Coordinates of C-alpha atoms in Angstrom, one line a residue:
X1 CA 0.0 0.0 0.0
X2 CA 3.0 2.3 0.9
X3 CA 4.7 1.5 -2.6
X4 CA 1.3 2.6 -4.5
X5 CA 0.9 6.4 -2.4
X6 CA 4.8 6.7 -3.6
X7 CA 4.0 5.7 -7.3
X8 CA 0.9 8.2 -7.0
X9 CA 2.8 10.6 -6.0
X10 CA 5.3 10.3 -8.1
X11 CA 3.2 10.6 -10.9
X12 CA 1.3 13.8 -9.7
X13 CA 4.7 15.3 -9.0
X14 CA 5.9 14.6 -12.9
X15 CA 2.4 15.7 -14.0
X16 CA 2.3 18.6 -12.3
X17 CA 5.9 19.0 -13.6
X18 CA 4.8 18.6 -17.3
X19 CA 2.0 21.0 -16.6
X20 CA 4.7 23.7 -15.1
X21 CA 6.9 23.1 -18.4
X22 CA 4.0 23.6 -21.1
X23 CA 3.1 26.8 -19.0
X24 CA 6.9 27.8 -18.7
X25 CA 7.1 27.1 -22.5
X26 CA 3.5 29.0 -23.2
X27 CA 4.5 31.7 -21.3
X28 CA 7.6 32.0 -23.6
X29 CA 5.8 31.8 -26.5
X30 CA 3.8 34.0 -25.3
X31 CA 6.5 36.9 -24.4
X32 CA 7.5 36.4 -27.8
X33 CA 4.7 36.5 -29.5
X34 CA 3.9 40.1 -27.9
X35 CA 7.8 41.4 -28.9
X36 CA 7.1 40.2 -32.4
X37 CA 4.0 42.8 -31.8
X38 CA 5.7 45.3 -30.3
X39 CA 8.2 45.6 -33.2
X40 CA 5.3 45.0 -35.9
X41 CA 3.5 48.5 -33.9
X42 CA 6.7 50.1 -33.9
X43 CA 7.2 49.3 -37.5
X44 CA 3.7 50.3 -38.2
X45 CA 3.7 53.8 -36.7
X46 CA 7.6 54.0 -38.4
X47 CA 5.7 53.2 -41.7
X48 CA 2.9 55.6 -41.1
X49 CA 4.8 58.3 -40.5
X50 CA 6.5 57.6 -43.2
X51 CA 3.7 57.7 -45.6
X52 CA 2.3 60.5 -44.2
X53 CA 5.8 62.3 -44.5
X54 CA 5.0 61.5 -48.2
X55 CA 2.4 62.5 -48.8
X56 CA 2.6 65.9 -47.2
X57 CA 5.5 66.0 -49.2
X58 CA 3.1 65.1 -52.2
X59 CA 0.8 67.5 -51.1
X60 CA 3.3 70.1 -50.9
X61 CA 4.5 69.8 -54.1
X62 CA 1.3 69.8 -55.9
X63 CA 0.2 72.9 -54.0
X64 CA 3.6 74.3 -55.2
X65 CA 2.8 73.2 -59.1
X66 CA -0.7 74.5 -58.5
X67 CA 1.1 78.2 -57.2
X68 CA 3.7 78.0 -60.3
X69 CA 0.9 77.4 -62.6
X70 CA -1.7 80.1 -61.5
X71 CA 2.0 82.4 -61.1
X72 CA 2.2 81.8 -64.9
X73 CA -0.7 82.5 -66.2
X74 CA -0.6 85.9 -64.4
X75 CA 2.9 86.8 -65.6
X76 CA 1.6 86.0 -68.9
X77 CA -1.1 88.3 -68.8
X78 CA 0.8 91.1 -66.9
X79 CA 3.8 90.7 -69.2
X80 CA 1.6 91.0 -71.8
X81 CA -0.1 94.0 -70.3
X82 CA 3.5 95.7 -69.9
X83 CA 4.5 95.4 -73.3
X84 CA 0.6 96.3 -74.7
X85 CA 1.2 99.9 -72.2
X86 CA 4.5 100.8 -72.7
X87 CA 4.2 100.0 -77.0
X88 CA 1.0 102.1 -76.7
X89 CA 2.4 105.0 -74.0
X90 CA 6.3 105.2 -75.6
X91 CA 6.5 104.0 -79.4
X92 CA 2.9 105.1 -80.3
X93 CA 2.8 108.3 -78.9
X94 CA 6.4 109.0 -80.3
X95 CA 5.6 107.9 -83.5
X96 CA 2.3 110.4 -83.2
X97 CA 5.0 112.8 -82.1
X98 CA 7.3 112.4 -85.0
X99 CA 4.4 112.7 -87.2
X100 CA 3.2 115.9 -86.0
X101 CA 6.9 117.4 -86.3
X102 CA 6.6 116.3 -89.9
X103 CA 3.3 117.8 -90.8
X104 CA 4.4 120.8 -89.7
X105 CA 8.0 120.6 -91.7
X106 CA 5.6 120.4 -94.9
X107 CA 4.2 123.8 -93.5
X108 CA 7.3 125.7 -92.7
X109 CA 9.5 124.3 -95.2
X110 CA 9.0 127.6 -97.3
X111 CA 9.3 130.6 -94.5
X112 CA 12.3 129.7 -91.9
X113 CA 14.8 127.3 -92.7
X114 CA 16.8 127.8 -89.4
X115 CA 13.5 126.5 -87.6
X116 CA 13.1 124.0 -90.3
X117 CA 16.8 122.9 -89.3
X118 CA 15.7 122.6 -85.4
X119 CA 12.8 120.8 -86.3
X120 CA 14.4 117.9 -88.0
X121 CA 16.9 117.5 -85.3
X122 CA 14.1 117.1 -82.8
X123 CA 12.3 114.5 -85.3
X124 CA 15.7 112.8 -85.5
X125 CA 16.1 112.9 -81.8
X126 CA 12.3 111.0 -81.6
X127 CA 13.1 108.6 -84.2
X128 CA 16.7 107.7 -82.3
X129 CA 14.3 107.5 -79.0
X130 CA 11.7 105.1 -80.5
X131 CA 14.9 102.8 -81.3
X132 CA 16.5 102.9 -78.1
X133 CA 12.7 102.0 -77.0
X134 CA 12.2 99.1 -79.2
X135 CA 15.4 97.8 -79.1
X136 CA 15.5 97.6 -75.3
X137 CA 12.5 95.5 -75.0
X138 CA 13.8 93.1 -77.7
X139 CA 16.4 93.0 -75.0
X140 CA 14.6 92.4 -72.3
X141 CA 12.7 89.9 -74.6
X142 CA 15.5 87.9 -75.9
X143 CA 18.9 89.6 -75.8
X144 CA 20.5 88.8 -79.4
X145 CA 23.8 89.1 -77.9
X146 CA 23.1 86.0 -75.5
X147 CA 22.6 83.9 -79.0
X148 CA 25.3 85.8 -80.8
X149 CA 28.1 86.3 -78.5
X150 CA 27.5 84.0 -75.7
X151 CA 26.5 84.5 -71.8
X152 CA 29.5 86.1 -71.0
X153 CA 28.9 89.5 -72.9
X154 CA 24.9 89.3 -72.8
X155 CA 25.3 89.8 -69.0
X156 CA 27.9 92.4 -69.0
X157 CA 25.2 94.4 -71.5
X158 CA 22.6 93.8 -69.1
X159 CA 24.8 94.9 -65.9
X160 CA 25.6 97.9 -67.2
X161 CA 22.2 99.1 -68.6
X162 CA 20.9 97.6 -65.5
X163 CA 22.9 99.9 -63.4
X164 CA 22.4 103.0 -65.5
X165 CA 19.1 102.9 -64.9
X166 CA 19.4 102.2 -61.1
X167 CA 22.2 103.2 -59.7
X168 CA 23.5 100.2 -58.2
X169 CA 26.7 99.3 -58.3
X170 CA 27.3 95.8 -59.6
X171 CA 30.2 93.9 -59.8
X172 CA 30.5 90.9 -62.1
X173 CA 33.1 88.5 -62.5
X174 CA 32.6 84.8 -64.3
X175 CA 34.3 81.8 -65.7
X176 CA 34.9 81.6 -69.1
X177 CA 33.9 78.3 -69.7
X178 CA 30.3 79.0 -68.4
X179 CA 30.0 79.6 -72.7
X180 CA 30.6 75.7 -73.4
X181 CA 26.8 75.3 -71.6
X182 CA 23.7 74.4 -73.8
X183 CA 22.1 77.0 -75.0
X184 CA 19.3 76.1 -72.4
X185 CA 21.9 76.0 -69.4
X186 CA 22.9 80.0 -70.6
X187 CA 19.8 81.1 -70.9
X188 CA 19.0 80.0 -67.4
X189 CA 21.3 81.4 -66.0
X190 CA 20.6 84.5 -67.8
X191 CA 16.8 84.3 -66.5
X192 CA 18.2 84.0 -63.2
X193 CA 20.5 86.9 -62.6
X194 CA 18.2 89.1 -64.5
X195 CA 15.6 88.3 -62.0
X196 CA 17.3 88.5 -59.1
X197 CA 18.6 91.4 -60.1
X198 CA 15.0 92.9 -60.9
X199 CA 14.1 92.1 -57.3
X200 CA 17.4 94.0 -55.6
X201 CA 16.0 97.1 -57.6
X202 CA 12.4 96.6 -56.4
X203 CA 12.7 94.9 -52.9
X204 CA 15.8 94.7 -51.4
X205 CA 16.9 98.7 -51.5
X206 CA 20.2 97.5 -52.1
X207 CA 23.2 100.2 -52.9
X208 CA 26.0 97.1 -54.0
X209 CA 25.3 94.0 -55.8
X210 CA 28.0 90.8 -56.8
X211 CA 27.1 88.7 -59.8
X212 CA 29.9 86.1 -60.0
X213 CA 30.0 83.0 -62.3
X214 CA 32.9 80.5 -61.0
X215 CA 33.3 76.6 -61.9
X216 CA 33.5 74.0 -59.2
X217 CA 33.8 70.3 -58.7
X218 CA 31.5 69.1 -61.7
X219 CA 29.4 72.6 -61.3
X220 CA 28.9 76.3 -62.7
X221 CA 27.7 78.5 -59.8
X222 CA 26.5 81.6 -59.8
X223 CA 25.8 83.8 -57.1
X224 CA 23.9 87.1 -57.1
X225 CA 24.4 88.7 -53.6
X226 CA 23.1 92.6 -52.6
X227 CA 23.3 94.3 -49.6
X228 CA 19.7 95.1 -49.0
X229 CA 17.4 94.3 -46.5
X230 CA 16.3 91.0 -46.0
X231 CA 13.0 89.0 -46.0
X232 CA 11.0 85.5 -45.3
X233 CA 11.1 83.3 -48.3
X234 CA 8.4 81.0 -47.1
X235 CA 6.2 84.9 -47.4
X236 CA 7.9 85.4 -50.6
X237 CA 7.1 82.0 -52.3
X238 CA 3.5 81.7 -50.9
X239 CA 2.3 84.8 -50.7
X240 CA -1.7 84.4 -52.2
X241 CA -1.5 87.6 -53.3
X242 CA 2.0 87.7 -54.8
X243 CA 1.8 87.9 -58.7
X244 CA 5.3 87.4 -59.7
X245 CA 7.4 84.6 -60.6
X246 CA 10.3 85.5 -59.0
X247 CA 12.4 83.0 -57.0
X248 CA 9.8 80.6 -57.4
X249 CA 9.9 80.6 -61.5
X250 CA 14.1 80.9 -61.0
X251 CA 14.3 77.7 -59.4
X252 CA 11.9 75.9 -61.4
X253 CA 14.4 77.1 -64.2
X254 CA 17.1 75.6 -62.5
X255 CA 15.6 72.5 -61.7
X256 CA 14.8 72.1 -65.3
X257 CA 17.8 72.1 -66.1
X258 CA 19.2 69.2 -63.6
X259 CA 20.7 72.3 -60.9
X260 CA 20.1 73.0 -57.4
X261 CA 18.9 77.0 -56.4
X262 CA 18.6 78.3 -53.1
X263 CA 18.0 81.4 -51.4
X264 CA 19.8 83.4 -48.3
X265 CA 18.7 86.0 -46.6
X266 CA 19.6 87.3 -43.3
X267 CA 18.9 90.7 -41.6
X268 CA 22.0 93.0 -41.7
X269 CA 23.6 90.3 -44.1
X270 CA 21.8 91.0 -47.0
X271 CA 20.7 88.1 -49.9
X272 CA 22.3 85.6 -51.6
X273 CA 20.8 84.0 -54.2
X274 CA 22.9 80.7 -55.9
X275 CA 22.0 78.5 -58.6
X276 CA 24.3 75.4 -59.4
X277 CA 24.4 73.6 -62.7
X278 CA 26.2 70.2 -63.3
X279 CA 28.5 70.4 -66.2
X280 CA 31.4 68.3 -67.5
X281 CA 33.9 71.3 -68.9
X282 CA 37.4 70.7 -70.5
X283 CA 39.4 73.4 -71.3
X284 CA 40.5 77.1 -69.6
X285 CA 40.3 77.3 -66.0
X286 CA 39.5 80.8 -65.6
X287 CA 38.8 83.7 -68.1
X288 CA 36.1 85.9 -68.4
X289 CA 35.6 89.4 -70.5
X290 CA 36.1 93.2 -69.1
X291 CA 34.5 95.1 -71.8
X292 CA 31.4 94.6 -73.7
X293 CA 33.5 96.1 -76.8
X294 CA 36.6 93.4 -76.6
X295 CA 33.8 90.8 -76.9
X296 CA 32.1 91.6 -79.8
X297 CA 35.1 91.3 -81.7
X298 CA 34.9 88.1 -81.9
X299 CA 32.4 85.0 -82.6
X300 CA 31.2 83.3 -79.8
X301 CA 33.2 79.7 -80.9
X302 CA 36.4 81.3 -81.0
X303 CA 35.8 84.6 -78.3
X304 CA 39.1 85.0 -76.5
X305 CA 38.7 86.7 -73.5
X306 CA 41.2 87.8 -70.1
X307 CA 41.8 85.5 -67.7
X308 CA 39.3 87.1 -65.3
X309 CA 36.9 89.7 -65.5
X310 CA 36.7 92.1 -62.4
X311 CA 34.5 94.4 -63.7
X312 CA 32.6 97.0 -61.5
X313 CA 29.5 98.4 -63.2
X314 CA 27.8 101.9 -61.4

């Protein structure tokens, strides 16, 4: 009788035993199983804020194509509107003025001949003034020189009208080799420094400004910076009521043509605004042009120019 309460207890001891293991064992499983959890949460959230990184990002960018695209149409229509005034308030009404001088050189032609004298030099001087008119907005249209000469010279003819009519003083110094670019690479980089330039005159109430064009590891930068007063590009860029294309339009340029553009601006430190493009360029290291002159002497595929331009424009 003994022997069988042993062997009883024996086998409720190992049973019991069993039933500790397969809870020991379940309870493993089971811290595992809410680790493997843990890390599938963790990933989750991870991945959800990751998507929804995305798609602000998303978001962001179509609001920004949505911005550029209304910011065209109106630049459209107000460039439009700019060339419709100033044709109709300049050319036309010189041309009405040139006409009246000659109606009335039919009439005096037969009394005074000293005031028919000083009446064609004032018809002269309207006819020389319509020109200048007409051929600054082909300029500001599409510069010939930029096609005929290259970059280099375009933006020295630019500069130095640019600050005639504004008094600022600019200084410009480039890189030679920025002329090897497409023709699409120059003209962005034309675009851009004549914008940036257009917004030191109207914004920045800057009295200095440096255009420089230099070549770095596998890139053409240039850098327009002023000494104005500063401002909040976020403002700037977003600005509902804003109706330019400014930096906005620059660095979709840039972008379209494989560069980077970006904006500084800083109180007391003025702006700087940069635009990179990535270029593979064999040949001079450093040469630019002093005098608009010098460089239409010669053909843009064989312009020789100094080693560096310093030039300072007021």
């Amino acid at each position: 009788m003994p022997d069988l309460t042993k062997y009883t207890r024996t086998r409720a001891i190992a049973a019991e035993l069993r039933r500790l293991e397969g809870l020991a064992i379940a309870n493993r499983e089971l811290k595992r199983e809410v680790v493997q959890r843990r890390k599938a949460e963790i990933a989750l959230k991870k991945s959800e804020a990751h998507y929804a990184q995305l798609f602000e990002e998303s978001r962001h960018m179509q609001e920004q194509m949505r911005h550029l695209s209304r910011q065209l149409l109106l630049t459209q229509e107000e460039e439009r509107r700019r060339i419709s005034r100033e044709l109709h308030d300049e050319i036309v009404q010189t041309l009405v003025g040139i006409n009246v001088h000659l109606a009335s050189l039919s009439v005096k032609a037969r009394i005074d001949v000293k005031d028919l004298r000083r009446k064609i030099s004032r018809t002269q001087r309207l006819v020389e003034k319509s020109v200048n008119i007409v051929h600054r907005f082909a300029r500001e249209l599409r510069p010939t020189v930029l096609d005929d000469l290259g970059l280099i010279p375009a933006l020295q003819s630019f500069i130095k009208d640019f600050a005639k009519r504004t008094n600022i003083r600019i200084k410009f110094t480039a890189f030679d080799g920025v002329e090897l670019l497409s023709d699409t690479q120059r003209i962005v980089l034309y675009r851009v420094a004549q914008s940036a330039l257009a917004n030191v005159h109207k914004h920045a109430r800057a009295s200095e400004a440096i255009v420089s064009i230099r070549k770095l590891q596998g890139t053409i930068r240039m850098e327009i910076h002023d000494n104005g007063k500063s401002f909040d590009m976020d403002r700037v860029l977003f600005a509902k009521r804003h109706k330019r294309l400014g930096l906005l339009g620059s660095r979709e340029r840039v972008e379209m043509v494989g560069g980077t553009f970006n904006v500084e601006s800083a109180p007391g430190k003025g702006t700087t605004i940069s635009a990179e493009i990535p270029v593979q360029i064999k040949g001079p290291k450093v040469s630019s042009k002093t005098t608009r002159k010098r460089a239409r002497q010669h053909p843009r595929n064989t312009l020789r120019l100094p080693r560096q331009s310093d030039a300072l424009i007021n």
